PDB file of C-alpha atoms in Angstrom:
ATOM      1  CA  UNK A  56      29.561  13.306  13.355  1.00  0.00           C
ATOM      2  CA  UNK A  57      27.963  12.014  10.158  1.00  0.00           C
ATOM      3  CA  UNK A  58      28.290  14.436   7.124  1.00  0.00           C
ATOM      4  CA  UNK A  59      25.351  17.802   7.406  1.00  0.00           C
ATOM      5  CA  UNK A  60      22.163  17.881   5.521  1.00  0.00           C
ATOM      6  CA  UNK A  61      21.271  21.596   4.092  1.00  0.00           C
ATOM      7  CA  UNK A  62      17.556  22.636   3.895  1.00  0.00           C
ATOM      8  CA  UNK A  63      17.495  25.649   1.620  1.00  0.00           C
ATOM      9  CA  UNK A  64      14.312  27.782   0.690  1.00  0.00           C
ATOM     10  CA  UNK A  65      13.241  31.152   0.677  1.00  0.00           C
ATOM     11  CA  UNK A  66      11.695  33.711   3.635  1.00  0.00           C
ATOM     12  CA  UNK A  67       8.732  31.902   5.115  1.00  0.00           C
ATOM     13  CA  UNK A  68       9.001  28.449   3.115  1.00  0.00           C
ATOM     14  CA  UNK A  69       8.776  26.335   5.615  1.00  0.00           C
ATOM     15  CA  UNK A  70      11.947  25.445   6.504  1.00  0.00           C
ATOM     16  CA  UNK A  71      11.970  25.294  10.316  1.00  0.00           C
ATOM     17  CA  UNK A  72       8.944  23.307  10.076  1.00  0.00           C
ATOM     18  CA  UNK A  73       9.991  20.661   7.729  1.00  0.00           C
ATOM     19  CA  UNK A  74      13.592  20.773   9.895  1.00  0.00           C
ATOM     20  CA  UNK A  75      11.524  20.258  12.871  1.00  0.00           C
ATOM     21  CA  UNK A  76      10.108  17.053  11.520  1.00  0.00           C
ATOM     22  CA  UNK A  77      13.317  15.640   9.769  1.00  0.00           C
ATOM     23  CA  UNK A  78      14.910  15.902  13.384  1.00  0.00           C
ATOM     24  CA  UNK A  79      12.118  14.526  15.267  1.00  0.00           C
ATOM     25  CA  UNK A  80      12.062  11.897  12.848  1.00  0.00           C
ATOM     26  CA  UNK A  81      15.795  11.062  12.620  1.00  0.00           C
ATOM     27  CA  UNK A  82      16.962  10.256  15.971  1.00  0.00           C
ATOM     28  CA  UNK A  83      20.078  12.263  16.784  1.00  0.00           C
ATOM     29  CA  UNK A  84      19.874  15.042  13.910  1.00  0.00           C
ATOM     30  CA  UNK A  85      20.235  18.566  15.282  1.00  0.00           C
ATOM     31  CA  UNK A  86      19.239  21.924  14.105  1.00  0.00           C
ATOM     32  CA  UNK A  87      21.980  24.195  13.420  1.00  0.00           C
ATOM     33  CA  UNK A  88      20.771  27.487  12.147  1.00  0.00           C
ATOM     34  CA  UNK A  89      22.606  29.223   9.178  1.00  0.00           C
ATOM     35  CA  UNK A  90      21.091  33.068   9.615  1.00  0.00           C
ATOM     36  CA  UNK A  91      22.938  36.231   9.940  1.00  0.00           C
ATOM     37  CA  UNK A  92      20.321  37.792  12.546  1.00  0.00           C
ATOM     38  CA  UNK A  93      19.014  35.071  14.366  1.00  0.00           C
ATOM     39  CA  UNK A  94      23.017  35.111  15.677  1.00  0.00           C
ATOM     40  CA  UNK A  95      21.654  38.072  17.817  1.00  0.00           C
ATOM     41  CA  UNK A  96      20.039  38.077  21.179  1.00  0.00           C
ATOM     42  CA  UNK A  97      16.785  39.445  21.849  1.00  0.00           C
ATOM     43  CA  UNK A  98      16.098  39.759  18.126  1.00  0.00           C
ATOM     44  CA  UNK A  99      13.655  37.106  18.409  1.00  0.00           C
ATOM     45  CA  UNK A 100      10.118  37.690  16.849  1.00  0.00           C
ATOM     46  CA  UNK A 101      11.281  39.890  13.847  1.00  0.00           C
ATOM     47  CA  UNK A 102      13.845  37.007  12.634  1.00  0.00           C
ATOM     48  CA  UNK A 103      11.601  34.303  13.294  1.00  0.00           C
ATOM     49  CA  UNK A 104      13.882  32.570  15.421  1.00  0.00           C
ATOM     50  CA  UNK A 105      12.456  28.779  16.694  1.00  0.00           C
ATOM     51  CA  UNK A 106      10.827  29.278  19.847  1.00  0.00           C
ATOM     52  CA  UNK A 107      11.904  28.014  23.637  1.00  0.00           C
ATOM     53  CA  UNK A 108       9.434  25.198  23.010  1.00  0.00           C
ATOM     54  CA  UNK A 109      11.070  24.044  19.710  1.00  0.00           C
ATOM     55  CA  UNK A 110      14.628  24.405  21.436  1.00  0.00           C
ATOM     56  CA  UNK A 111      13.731  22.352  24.202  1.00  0.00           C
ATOM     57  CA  UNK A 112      11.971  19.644  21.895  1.00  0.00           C
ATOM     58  CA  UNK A 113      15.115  19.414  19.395  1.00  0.00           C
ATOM     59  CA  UNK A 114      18.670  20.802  20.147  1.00  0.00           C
ATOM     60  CA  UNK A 115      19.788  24.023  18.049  1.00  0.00           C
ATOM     61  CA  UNK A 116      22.918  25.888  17.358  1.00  0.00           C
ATOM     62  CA  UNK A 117      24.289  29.152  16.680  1.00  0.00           C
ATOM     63  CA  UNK A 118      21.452  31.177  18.031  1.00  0.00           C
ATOM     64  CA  UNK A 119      21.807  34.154  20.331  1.00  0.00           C
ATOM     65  CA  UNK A 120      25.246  34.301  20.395  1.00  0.00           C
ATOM     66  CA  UNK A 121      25.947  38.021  20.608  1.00  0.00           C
ATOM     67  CA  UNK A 122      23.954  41.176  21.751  1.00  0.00           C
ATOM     68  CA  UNK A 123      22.880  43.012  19.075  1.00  0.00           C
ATOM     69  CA  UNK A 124      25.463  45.998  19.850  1.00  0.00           C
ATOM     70  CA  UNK A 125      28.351  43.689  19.137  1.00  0.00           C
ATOM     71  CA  UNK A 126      29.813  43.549  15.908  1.00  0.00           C
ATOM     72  CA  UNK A 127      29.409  40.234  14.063  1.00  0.00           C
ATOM     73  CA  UNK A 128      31.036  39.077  10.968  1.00  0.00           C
ATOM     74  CA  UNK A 129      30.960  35.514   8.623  1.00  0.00           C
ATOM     75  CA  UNK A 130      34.301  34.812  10.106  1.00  0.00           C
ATOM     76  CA  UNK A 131      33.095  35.215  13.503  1.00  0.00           C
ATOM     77  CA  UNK A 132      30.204  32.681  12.538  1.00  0.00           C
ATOM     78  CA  UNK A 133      32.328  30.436  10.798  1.00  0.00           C
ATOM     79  CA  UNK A 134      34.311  29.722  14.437  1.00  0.00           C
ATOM     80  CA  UNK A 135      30.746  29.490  15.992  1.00  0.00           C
ATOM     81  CA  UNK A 136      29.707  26.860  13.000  1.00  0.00           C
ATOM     82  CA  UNK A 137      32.742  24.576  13.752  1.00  0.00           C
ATOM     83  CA  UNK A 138      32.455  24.929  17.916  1.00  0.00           C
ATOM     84  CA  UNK A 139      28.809  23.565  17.445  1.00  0.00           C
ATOM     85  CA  UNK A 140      28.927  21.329  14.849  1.00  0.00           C
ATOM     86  CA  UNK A 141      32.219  19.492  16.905  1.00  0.00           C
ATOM     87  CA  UNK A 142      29.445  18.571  19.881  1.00  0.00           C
ATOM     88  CA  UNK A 143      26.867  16.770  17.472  1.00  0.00           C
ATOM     89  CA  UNK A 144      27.667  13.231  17.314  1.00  0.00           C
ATOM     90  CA  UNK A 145      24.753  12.644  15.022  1.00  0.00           C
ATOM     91  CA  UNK A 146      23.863  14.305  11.506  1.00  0.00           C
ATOM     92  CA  UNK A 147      23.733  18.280  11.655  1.00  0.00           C
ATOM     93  CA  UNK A 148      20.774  19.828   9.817  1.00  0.00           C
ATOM     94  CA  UNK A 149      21.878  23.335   8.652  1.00  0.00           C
ATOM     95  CA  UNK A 150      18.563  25.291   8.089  1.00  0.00           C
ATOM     96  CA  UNK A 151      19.810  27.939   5.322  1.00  0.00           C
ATOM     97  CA  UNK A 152      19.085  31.726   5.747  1.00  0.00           C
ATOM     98  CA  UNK A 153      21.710  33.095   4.531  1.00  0.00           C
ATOM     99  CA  UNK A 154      23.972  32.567   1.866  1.00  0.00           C
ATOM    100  CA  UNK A 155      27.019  33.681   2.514  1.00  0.00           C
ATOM    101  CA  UNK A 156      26.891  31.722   5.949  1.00  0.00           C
ATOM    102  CA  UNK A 157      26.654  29.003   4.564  1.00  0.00           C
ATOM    103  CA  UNK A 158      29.144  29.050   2.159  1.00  0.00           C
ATOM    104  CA  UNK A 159      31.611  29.866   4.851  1.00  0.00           C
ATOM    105  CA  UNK A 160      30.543  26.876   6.615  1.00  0.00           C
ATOM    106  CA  UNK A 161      30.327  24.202   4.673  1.00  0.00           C
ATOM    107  CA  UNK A 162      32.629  25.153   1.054  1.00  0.00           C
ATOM    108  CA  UNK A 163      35.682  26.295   3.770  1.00  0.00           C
ATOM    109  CA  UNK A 164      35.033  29.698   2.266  1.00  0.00           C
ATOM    110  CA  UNK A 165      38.898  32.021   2.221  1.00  0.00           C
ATOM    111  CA  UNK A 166      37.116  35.013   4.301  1.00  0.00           C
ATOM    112  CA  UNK A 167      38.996  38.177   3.099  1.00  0.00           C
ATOM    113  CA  UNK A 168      39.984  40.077   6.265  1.00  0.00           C
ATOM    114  CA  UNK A 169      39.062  43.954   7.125  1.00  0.00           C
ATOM    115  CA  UNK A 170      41.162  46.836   6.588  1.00  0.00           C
ATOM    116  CA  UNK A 171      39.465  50.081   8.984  1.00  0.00           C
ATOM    117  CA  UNK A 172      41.507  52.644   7.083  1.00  0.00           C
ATOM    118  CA  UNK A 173      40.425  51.500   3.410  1.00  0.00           C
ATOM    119  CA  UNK A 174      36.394  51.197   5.146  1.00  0.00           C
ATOM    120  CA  UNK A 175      36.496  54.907   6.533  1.00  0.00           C
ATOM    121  CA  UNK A 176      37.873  56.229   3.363  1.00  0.00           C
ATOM    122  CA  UNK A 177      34.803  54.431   1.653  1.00  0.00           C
ATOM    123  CA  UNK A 178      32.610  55.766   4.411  1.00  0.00           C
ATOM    124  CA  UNK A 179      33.245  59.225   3.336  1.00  0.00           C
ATOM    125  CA  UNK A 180      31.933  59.240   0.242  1.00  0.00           C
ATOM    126  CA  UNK A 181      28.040  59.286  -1.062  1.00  0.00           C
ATOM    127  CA  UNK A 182      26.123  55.736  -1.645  1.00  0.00           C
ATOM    128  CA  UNK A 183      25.241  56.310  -5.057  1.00  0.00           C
ATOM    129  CA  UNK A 184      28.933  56.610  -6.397  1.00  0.00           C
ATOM    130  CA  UNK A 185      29.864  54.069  -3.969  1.00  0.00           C
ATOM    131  CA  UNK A 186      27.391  51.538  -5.746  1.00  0.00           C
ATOM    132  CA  UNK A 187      27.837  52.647  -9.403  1.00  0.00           C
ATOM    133  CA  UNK A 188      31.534  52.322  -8.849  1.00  0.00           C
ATOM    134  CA  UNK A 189      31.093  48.557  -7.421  1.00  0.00           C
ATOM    135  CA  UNK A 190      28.630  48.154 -10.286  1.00  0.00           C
ATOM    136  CA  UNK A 191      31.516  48.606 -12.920  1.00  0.00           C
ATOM    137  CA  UNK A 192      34.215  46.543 -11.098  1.00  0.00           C
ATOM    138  CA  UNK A 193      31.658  43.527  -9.475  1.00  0.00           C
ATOM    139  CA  UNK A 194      28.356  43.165 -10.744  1.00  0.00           C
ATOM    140  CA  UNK A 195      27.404  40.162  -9.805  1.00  0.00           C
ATOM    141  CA  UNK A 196      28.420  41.078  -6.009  1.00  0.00           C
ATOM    142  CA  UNK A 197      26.446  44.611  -6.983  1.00  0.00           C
ATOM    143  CA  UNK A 198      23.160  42.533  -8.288  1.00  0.00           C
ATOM    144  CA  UNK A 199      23.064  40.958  -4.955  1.00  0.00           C
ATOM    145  CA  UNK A 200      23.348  43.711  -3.145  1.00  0.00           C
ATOM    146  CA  UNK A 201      20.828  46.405  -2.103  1.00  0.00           C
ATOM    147  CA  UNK A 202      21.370  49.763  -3.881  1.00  0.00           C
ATOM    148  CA  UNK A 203      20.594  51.186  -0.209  1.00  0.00           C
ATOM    149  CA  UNK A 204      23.089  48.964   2.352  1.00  0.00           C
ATOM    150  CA  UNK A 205      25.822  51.338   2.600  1.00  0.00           C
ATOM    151  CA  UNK A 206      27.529  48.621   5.069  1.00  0.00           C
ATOM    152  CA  UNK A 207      27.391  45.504   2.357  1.00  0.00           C
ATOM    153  CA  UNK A 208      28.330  48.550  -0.457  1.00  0.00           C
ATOM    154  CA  UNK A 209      31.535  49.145   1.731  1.00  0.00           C
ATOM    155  CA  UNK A 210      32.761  46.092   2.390  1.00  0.00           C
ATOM    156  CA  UNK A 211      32.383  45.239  -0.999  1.00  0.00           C
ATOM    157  CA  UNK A 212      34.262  47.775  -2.311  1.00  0.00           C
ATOM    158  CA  UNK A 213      36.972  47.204   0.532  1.00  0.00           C
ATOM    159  CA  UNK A 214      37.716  43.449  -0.205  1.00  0.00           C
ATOM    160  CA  UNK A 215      37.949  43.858  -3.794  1.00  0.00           C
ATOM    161  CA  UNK A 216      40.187  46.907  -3.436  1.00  0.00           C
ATOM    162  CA  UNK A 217      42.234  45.375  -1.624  1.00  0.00           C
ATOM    163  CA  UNK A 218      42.338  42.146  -2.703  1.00  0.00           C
ATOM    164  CA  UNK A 219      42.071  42.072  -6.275  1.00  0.00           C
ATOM    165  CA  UNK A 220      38.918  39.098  -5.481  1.00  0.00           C
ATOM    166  CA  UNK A 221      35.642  40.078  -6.558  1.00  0.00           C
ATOM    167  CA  UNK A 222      32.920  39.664  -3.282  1.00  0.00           C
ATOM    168  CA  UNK A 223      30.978  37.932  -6.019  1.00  0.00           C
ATOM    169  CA  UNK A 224      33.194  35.152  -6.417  1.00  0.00           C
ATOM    170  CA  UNK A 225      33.030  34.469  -3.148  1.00  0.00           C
ATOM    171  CA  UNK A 226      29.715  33.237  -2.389  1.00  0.00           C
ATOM    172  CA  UNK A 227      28.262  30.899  -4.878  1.00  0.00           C
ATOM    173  CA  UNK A 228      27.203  27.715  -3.040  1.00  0.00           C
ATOM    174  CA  UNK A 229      28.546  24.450  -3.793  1.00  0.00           C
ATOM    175  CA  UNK A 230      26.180  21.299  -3.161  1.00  0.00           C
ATOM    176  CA  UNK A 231      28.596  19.341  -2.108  1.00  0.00           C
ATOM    177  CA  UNK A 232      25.681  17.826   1.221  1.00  0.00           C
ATOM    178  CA  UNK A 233      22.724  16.262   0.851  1.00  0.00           C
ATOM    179  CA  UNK A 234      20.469  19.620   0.264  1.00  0.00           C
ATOM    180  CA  UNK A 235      16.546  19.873  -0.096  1.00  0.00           C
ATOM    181  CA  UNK A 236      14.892  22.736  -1.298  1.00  0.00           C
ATOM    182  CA  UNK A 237      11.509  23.909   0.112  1.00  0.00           C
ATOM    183  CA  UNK A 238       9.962  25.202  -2.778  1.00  0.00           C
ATOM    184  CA  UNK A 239       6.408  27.090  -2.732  1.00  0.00           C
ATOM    185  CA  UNK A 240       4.668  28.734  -5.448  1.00  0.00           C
ATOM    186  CA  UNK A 241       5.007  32.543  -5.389  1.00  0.00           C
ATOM    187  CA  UNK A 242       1.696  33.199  -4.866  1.00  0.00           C
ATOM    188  CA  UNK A 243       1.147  30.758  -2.042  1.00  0.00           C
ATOM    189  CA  UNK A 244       4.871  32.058  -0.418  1.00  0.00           C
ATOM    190  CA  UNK A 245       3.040  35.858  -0.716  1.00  0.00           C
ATOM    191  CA  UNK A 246       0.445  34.591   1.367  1.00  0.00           C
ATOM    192  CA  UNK A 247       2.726  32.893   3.837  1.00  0.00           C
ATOM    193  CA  UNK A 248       4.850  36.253   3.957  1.00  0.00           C
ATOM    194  CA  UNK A 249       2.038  37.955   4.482  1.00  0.00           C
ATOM    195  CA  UNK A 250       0.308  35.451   7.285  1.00  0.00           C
ATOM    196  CA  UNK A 251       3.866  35.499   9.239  1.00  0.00           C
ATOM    197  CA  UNK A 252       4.195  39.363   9.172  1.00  0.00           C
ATOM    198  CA  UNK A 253       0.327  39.372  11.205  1.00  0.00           C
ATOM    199  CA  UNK A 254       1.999  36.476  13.625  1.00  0.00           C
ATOM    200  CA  UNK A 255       4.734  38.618  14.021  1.00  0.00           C
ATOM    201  CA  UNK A 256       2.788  42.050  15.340  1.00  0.00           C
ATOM    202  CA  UNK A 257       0.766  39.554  17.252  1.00  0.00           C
ATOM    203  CA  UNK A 258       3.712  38.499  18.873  1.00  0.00           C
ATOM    204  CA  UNK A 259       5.163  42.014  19.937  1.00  0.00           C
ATOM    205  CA  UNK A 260       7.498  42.766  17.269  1.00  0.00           C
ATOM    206  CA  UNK A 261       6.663  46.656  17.662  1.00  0.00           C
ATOM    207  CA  UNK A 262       7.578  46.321  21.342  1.00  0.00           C
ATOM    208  CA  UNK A 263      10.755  44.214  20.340  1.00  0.00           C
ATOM    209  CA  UNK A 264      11.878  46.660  18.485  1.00  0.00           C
ATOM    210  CA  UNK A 265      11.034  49.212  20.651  1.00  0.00           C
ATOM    211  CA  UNK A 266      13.171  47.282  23.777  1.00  0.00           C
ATOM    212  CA  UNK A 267      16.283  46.793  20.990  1.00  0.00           C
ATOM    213  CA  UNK A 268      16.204  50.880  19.850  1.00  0.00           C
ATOM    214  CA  UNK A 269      16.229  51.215  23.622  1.00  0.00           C
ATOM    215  CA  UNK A 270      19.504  49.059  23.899  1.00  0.00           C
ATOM    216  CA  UNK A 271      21.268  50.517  21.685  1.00  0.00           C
ATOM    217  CA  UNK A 272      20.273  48.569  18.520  1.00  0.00           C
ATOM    218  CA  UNK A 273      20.833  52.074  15.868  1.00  0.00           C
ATOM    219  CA  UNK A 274      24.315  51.701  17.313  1.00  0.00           C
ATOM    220  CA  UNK A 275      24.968  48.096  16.257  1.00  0.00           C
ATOM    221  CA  UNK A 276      27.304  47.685  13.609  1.00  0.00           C
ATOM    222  CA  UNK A 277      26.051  44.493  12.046  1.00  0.00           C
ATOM    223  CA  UNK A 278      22.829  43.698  13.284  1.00  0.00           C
ATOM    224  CA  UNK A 279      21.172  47.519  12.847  1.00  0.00           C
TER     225      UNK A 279
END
């Protein structure tokens, strides 16, 4: 396997476009995606997730591997990441969509494990104490969190409690590949954002989401 190129950029960039040339172009590269929701099956028009078309045209990895029910963590996509990246004998092209993915697989990231006891004792009490308190001890971890995800909140509060580690440590990125950003000027990206939401209800994401409430999707630990 020759060493992984990262293509980094924000929500509606570009990225799966320009990855789709780059791997048309360079025989042998194949797309491995880096994105916390596009890991789930049936969650396919609200993440964006590269068509059958696309799939069939260029290989791709790590996408649909779980129902959206099951419980999914970084560690559980770092072992996904190394089982796909181990059957590419040419250049993987990691298409970046979230962070803390790939920092677990490509910077060998020490995952903290889980502790259920310490998480339900969390669980019990109210978000806004919960996130003022990781404020004081983590703030970077707190800045990139959002005030309202009582699940990232938790597990914040649960590593660093009983680990010593700040979560915030943990997931700075180090350019260690080849990496291209895809850079677009904030108004132009609004516009994109805005053009992809319209593709999307064109596409059925009401009756998507409709179909994944139906399955269960409220009850998903990870993916809801």
């Amino acid at each position: 396997m020759r060493p992984p190129v990262v293509l980094l950029g924000p929500t509606a960039a570009g990225k799966s476009d320009v990855a789709m040339a780059a791997a048309e172009a360079v025989g042998g590269t194949e797309i491995v995606a880096v994105d916390a929701m596009q890991v789930y099956r049936g969650m396919d028009v609200g993440t964006a997730k590269p068509t059958a078309a696309d799939r069939a045209r260029v290989p791709h990895h790590c996408l649909d591997l779980v129902e959206p029910t099951a419980p999914f963590t970084v560690t559980d996509y770092r072992r996904a990441y190394d089982a796909a990246v181990g059957t590419i004998a040419g250049r993987p092209l990691l298409v970046a969509g979230t962070g803390l993915y790939l920092t677990a697989a490509v910077d060998c990231l020490d995952i903290p494990g889980e502790w259920p006891d310490v998480r339900a004792e969390l669980d019990d009490q109210a978000l806004d104490d919960l996130w003022e308190r990781l404020g004081r001890i983590d703030p970077v971890a707190a800045a990139r969190i959002e005030p309202g995800n009582r699940r990232r909140v938790v597990r914040a509060l649960e590593v660093v409690t009983l680990t010593g580690s700040m979560p915030g440590e943990l997931t700075s990125y180090d350019a260690h590949y080849a990496t291209t950003y895809v850079g677009v000027d904030r108004p132009d990206l609004a516009e994109r954002i805005e053009t992809r939401v319209d593709r999307m209800w064109e596409l059925g994401l009401v009756d998507e989401v409709r179909r994944l409430e139906g399955d269960g999707l409220r009850d998903g630990v990870t993916a809801s």
